[in-house]
Coordinates of C-alpha atoms in Angstrom, one line a residue:
X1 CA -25.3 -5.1 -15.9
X2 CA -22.9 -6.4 -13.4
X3 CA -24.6 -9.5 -12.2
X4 CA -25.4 -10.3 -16.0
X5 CA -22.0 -10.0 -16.9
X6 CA -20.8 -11.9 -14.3
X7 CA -23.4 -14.3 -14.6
X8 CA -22.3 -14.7 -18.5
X9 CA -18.7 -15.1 -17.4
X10 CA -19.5 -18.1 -15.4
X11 CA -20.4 -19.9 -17.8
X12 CA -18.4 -22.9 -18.9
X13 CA -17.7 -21.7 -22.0
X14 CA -16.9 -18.5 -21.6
X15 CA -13.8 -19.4 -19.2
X16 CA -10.8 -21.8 -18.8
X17 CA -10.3 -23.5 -15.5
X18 CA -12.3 -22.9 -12.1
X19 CA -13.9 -19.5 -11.8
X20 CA -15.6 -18.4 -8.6
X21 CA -18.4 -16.4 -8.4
X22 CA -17.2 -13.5 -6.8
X23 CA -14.4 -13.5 -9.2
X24 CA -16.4 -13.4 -11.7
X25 CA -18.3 -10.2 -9.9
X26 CA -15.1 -8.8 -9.7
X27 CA -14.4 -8.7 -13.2
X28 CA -17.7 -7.8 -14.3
X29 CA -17.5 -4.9 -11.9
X30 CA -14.1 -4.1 -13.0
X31 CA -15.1 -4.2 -16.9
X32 CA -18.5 -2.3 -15.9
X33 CA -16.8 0.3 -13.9
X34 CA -14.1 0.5 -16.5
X35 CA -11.2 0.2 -13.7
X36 CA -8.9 -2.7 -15.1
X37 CA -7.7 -4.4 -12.0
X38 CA -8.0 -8.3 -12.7
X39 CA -7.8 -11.4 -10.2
X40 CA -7.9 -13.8 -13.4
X41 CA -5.9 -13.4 -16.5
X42 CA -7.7 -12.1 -19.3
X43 CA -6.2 -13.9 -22.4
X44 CA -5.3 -17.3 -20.6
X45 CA -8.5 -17.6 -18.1
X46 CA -11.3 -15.9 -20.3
X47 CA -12.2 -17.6 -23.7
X48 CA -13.0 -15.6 -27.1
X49 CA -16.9 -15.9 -25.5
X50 CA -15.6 -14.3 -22.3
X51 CA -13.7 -11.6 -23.9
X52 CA -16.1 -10.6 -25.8
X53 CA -18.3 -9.9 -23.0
X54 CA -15.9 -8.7 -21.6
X55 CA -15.6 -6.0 -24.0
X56 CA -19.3 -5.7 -24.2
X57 CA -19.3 -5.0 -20.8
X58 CA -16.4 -2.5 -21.1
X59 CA -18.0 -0.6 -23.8
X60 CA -21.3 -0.4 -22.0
X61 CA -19.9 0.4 -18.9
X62 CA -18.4 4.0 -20.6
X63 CA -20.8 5.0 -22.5
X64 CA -23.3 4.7 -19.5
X65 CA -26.4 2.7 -18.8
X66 CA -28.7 5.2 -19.7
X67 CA -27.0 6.7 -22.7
X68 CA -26.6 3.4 -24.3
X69 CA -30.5 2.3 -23.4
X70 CA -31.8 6.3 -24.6
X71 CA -29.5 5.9 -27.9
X72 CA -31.1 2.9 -28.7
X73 CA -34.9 4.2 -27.9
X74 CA -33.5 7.2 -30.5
X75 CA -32.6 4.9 -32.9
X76 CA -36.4 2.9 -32.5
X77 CA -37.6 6.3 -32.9
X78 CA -39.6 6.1 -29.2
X79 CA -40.4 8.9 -27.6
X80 CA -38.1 10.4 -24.4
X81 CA -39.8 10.9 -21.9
X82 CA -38.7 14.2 -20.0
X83 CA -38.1 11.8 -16.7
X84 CA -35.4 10.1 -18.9
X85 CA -33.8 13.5 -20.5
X86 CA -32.9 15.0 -16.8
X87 CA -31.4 11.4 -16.2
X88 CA -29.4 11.3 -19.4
X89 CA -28.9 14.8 -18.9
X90 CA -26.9 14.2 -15.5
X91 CA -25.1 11.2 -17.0
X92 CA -24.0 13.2 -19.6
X93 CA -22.9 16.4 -17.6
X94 CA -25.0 18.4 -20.4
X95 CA -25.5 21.9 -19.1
X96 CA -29.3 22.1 -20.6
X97 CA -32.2 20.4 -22.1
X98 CA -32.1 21.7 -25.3
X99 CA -30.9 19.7 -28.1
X100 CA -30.0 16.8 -25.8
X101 CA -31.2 14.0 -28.0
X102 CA -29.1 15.7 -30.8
X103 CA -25.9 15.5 -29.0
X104 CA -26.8 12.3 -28.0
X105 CA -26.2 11.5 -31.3
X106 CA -23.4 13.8 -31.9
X107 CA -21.5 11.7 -28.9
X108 CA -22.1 8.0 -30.4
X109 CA -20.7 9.3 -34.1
X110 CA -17.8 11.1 -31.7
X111 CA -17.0 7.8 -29.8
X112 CA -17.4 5.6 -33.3
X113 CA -15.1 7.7 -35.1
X114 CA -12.3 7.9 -32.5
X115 CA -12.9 4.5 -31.5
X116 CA -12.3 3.1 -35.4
X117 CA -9.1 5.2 -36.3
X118 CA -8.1 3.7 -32.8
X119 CA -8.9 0.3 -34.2
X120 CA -7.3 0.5 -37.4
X121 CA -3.7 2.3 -36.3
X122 CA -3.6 -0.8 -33.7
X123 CA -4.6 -3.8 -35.6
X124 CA -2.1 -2.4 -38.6
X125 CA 0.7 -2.2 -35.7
X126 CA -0.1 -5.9 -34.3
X127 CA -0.4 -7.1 -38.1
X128 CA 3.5 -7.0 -37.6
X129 CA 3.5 -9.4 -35.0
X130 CA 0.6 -11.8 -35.7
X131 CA -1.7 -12.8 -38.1
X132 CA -4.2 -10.6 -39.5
X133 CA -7.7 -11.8 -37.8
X134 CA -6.0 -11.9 -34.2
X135 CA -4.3 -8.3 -35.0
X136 CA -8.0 -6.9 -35.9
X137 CA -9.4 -9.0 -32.7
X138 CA -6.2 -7.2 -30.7
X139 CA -7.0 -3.9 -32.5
X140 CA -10.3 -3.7 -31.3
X141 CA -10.3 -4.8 -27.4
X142 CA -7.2 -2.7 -27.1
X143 CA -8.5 0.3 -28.7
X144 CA -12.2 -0.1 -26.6
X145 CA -10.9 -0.4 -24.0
X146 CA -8.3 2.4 -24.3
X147 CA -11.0 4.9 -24.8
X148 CA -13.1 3.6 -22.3
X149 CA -10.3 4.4 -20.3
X150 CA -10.3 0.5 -18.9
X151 CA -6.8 -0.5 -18.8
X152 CA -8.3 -4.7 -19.9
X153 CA -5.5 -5.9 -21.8
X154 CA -5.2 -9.1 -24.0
X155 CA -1.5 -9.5 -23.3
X156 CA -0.9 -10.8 -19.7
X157 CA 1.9 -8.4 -19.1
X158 CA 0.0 -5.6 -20.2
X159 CA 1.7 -3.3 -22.6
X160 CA 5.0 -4.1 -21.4
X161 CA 6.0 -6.1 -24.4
X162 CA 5.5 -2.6 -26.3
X163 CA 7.9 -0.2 -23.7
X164 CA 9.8 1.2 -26.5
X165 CA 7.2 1.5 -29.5
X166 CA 6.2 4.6 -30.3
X167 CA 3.1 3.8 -32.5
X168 CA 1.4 2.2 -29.2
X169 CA 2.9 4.7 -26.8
X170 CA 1.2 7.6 -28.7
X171 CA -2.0 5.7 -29.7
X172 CA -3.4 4.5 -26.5
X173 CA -2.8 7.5 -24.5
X174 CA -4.3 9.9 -27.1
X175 CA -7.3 7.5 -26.8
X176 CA -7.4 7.7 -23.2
X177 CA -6.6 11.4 -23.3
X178 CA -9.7 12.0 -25.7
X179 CA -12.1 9.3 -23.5
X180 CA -11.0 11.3 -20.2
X181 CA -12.1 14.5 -22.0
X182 CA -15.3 13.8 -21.7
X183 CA -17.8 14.5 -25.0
X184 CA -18.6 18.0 -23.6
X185 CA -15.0 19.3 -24.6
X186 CA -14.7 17.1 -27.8
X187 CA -17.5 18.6 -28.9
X188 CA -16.8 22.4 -28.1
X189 CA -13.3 21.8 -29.6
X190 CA -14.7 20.5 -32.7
X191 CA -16.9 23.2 -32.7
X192 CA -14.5 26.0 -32.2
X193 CA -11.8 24.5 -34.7
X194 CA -14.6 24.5 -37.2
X195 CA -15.2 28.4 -36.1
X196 CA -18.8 28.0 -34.7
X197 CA -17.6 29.1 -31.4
X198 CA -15.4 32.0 -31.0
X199 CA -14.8 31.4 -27.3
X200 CA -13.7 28.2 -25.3
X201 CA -16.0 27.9 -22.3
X202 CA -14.5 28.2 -18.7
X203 CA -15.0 24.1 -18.1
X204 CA -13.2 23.4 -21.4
X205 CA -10.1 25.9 -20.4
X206 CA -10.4 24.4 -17.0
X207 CA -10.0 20.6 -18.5
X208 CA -7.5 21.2 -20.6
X209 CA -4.9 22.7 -18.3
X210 CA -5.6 20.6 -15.7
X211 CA -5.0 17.5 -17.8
X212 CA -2.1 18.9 -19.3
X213 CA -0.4 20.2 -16.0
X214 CA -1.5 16.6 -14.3
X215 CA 0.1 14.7 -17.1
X216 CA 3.3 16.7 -17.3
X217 CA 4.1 16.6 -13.8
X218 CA 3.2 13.1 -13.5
X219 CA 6.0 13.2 -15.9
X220 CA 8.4 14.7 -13.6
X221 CA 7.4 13.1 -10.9
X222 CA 8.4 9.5 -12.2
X223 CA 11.3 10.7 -14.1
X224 CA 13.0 12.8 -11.3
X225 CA 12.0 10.0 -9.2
X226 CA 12.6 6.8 -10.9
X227 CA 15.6 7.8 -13.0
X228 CA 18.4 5.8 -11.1
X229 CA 16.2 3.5 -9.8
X230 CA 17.4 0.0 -10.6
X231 CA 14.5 -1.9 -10.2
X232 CA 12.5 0.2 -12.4
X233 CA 13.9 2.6 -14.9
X234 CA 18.0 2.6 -14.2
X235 CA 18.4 0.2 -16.9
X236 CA 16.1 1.7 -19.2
X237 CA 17.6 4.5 -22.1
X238 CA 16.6 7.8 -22.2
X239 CA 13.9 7.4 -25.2
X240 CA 12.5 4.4 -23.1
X241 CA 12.9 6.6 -20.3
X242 CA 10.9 9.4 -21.7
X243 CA 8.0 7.1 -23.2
X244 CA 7.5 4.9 -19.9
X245 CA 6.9 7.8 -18.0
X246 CA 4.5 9.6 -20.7
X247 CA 3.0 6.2 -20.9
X248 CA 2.1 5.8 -16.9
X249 CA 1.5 9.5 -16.3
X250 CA -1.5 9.4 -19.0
X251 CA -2.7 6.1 -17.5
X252 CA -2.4 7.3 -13.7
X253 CA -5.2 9.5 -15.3
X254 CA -8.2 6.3 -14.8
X255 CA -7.1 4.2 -17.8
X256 CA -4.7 1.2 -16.0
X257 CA -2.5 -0.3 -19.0
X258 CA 1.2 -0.4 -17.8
X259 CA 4.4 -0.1 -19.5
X260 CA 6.2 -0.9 -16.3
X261 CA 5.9 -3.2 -13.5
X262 CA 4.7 -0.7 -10.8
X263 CA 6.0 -2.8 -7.8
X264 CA 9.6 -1.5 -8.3
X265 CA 9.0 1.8 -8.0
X266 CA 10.0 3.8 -4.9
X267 CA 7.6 4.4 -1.8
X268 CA 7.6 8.0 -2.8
X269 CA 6.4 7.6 -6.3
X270 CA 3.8 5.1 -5.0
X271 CA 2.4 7.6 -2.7
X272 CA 2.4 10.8 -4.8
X273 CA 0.5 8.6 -7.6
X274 CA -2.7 8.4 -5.5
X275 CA -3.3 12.0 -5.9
X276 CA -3.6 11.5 -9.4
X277 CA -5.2 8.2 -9.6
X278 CA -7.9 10.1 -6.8
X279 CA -7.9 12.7 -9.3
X280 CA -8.5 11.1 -12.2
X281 CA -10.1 12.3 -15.4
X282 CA -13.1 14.9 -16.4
X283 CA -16.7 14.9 -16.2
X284 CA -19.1 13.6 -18.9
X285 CA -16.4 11.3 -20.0
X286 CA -15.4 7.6 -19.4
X287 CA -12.9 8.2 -16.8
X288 CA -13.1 8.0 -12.8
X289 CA -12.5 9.8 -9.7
X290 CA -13.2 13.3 -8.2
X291 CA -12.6 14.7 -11.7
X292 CA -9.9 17.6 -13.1
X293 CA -12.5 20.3 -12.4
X294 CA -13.3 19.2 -8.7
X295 CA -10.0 20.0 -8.0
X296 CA -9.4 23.0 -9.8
X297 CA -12.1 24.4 -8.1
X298 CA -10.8 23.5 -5.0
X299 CA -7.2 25.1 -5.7
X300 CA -9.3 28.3 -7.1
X301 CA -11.1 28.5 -3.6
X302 CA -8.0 27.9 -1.6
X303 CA -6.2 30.8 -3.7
X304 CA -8.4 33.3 -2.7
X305 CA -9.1 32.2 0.4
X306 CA -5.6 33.1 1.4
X307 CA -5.7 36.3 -0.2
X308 CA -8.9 37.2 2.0
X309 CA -10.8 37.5 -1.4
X310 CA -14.7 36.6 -0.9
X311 CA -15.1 36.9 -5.3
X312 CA -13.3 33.2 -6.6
X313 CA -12.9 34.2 -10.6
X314 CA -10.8 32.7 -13.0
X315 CA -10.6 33.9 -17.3
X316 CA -12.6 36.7 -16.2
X317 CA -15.5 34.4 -15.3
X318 CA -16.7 34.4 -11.6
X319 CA -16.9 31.0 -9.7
X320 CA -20.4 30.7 -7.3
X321 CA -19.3 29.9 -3.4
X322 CA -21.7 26.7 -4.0
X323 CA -19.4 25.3 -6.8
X324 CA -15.8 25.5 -4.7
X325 CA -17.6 24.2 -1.6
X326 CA -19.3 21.4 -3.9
X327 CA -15.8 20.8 -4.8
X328 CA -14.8 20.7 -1.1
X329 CA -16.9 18.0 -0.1
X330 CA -16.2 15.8 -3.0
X331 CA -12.7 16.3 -2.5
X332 CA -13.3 15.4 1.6
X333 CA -16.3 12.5 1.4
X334 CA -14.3 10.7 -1.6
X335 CA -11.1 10.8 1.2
X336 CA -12.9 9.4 3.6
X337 CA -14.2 6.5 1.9
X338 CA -10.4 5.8 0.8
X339 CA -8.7 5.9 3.7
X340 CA -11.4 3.5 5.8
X341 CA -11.7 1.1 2.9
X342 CA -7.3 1.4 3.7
X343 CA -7.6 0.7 6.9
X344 CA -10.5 -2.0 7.1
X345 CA -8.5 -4.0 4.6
X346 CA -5.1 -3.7 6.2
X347 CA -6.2 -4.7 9.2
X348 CA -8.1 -7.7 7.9
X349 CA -5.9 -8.4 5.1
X350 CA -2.4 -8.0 7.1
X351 CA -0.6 -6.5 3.9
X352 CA 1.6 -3.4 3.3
X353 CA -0.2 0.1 3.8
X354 CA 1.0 1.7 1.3
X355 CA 0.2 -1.0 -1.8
X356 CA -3.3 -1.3 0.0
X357 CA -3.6 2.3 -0.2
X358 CA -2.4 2.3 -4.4
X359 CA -5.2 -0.7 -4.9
X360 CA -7.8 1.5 -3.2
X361 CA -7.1 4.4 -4.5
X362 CA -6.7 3.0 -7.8
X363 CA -10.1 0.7 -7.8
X364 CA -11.8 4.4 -6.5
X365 CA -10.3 5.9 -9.3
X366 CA -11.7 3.4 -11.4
X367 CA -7.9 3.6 -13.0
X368 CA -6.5 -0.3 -12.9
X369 CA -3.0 0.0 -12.2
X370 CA -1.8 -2.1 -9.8
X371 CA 1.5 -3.5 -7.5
X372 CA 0.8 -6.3 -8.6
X373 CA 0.3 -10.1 -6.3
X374 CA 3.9 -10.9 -7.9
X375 CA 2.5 -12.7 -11.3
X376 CA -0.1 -11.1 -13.8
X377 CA -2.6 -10.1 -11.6
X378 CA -3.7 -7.3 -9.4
X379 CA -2.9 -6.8 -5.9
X380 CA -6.6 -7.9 -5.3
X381 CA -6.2 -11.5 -6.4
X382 CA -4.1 -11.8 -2.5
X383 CA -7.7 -10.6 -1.3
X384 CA -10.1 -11.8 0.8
X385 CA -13.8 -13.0 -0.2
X386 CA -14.4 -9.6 2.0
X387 CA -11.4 -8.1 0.7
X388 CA -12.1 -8.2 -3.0
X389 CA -16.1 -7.5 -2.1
X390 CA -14.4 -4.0 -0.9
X391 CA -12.9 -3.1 -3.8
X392 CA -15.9 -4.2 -5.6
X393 CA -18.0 -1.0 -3.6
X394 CA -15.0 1.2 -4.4
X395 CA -14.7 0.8 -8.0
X396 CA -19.0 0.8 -8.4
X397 CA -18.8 4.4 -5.8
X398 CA -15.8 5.8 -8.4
X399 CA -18.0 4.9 -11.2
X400 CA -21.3 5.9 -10.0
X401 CA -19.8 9.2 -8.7
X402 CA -19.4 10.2 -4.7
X403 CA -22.5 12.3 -4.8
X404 CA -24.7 10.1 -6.2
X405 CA -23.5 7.9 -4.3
X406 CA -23.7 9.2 -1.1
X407 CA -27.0 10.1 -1.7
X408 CA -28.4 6.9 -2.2
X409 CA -26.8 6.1 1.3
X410 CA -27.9 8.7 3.5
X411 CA -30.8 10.5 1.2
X412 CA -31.2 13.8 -0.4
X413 CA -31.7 16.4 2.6
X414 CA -34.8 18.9 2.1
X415 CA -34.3 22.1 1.8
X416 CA -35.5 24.3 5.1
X417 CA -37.2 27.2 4.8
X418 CA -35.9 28.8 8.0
X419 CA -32.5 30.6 8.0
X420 CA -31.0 31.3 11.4
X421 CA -28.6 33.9 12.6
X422 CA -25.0 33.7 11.7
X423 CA -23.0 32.5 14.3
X424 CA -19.1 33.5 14.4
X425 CA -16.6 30.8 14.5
X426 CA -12.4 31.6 14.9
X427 CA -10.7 29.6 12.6

């Protein structure tokens, strides 16, 4: 899908000016992987033809290769093979086989629905300043690529020309909120509104407070932070105050559209963002990183690990030792791969640490925001060939998942059929 796009974009028609190859990788990667960050300026450097595959490419990338490809075998009424169910199983973090195909289909009508309301509330708002047909064009990219959690942006400042509206600072983060979900939760809160499930399952409870505590103190964090800060929201009233940070603590969550420019914000808030952008959104969605639950887990196991408690539970619901150490090593492998793609590319880049660190964490995270290279683009456009070829493996490994793709690197181990003696270890 990449190397198509990318292929596509370098065609003559489909951009404006000189495009190099691996620039056009890089935005084919970063549409595919649904990250954001940009080293050519999507409105001025990409034609109609390129945006649209852009798009195409953005729309593909969240709904996943293989749920796109079995939706469409669904809809030829071909056969699925049980090969391709435990595939689009796994790509759709669906707990079972059963009834698979069906929410298949429940998960396209989900995405459709959303997706137009999206469209329509945006294109309406943009119909009040331009004409019609570009507001509809406007509605749709930013509304795709909102729940796609993207961050792709047909304004080359990004949604800064909108700080203080209120119908675009509650419209694209619900759309990102919903995207990060993932379909799982839509659907068991549809069903449960409707009164066909009488209990939330521990994943959904787990989801929702963990989004709603990360956004919140993302909140807090850039307020408390950023409040007399001159450069970035001194000037700013309390209402624009308020809205900027709802705005970038929702996207910190793997979505990338800015209200702000996030080179004037203190050291501090630049570092405690990467636990969020690392963080990201949930499983079976369209966001990125070690997802909500990972960590949850992890903060369940370290809780009662301190109490001396062998028996991890949470709502009355008992958490296996294989699930908290899964979360462990997600939590410790995707940490490694940050900090050495950090350190590789401060060494051969020669830039600041700490804005390295935000672009890697953010390309990881698959979330888009950026410091910025002092114009429109990313911090990647001051890249390297190598450089940007980094961030390129980063934002496919936050996309494909850690696990999977570790695996493909070092294989899936076998499982022995010997079990030794336990041997004691102070800690």
């Amino acid at each position: 899908m990449i190397l198509v796009g990318a292929l596509l974009l370098s065609m003559p028609f489909a951009h404006n000016g000189d495009l190099r190859f691996i620039d056009a990788v890089f935005t084919a990667t970063s549409a595919v992987c649904v990250t954001g960050l940009i080293v050519k300026d999507t409105p001025v450097d990409f034609t109609a033809f390129g945006q649209v595959i852009i798009l195409l490419l953005i729309q593909l990338g969240g709904l996943g290769y293989m749920t796109a490809v079995t939706f469409l075998a669904v809809m030829r009424k071909q056969k699925i093979g049980h090969r391709d169910r435990l595939i689009l199983q796994e790509s759709l973090n669906y707990p079972g086989m059963d009834g698979l195909v069906r929410f298949l289909k429940i998960v396209f009508s989900t995405i459709f629905t959303i997706e137009l309301v999206g469209i329509v509330v945006l294109t309406l708002r943009f119909w009040a300043d331009m004409p019609i047909a570009q507001a509809a064009w406007f509605g749709i990219f930013h509304a795709i690529s909102a729940f796609n959690n993207a961050g792709f942006s047909l304004f080359s400042d990004n949604m800064m020309g909108y700080r203080g509206d209120l119908v675009i600072n509650l419209t694209i983060p619900f759309l990102i909120i919903l995207g990060g979900l993932g379909y799982l939760v839509l659907l068991e809160l549809y069903h449960f509104h409707r009164r066909r499930v009488l209990r939330l399952s521990t994943h959904t409870k787990l989801v929702l407070i963990m989004s709603s505590v990360l956004i919140i103190l993302g909140m807090v964090l850039l307020l408390s932070m950023e409040w007399n800060n001159p450069k970035s929201f001194g000037s700013m009233s309390v209402y624009d105050k308020i809205l900027a940070a709802w705005f970038a603590s929702v996207n910190y969550r793997t979505a990338g559209f800015n209200s702000i420019d996030f080179s004037t914000l203190t050291d501090s808030n630049l570092f405690f963002s990467t636990f969020f952008m690392m963080t990201g959104g949930s499983p079976g969605g369209t966001a990125g990183g070690i997802k909500t639950t990972a960590v949850a887990l992890a903060l369940i196991g370290v809780w009662y690990t301190l109490r001396g408690d062998t028996n991890a539970h949470i709502f009355r619901r008992s958490i296996s030792p294989y699930q908290i150490n899964k979360a462990y090593a997600v939590i410790f492998v995707a940490s490694i791969y940050v900090v050495l793609s950090t350190i590789i590319l401060s060494e051969v880049e020669h830039l600041p640490f700490l804005r390295i660190l935000f672009e890697t964490t953010s390309a990881f995270g698959t979330v888009g925001l950026s410091t910025g290279n002092g114009g429109v683009l990313s911090y990647s456009a001051l890249f390297s060939d190598a450089g940007k070829l980094n961030i390129i493996v980063l934002m496919l490994m936050g996309r494909v998942g850690v696990f999977a793709f570790t695996i493909i690197i070092v294989g899936k181990a076998v499982e022995s059929r010997i079990k030794y003696a336990e041997g004691k270890v102070v800690i």
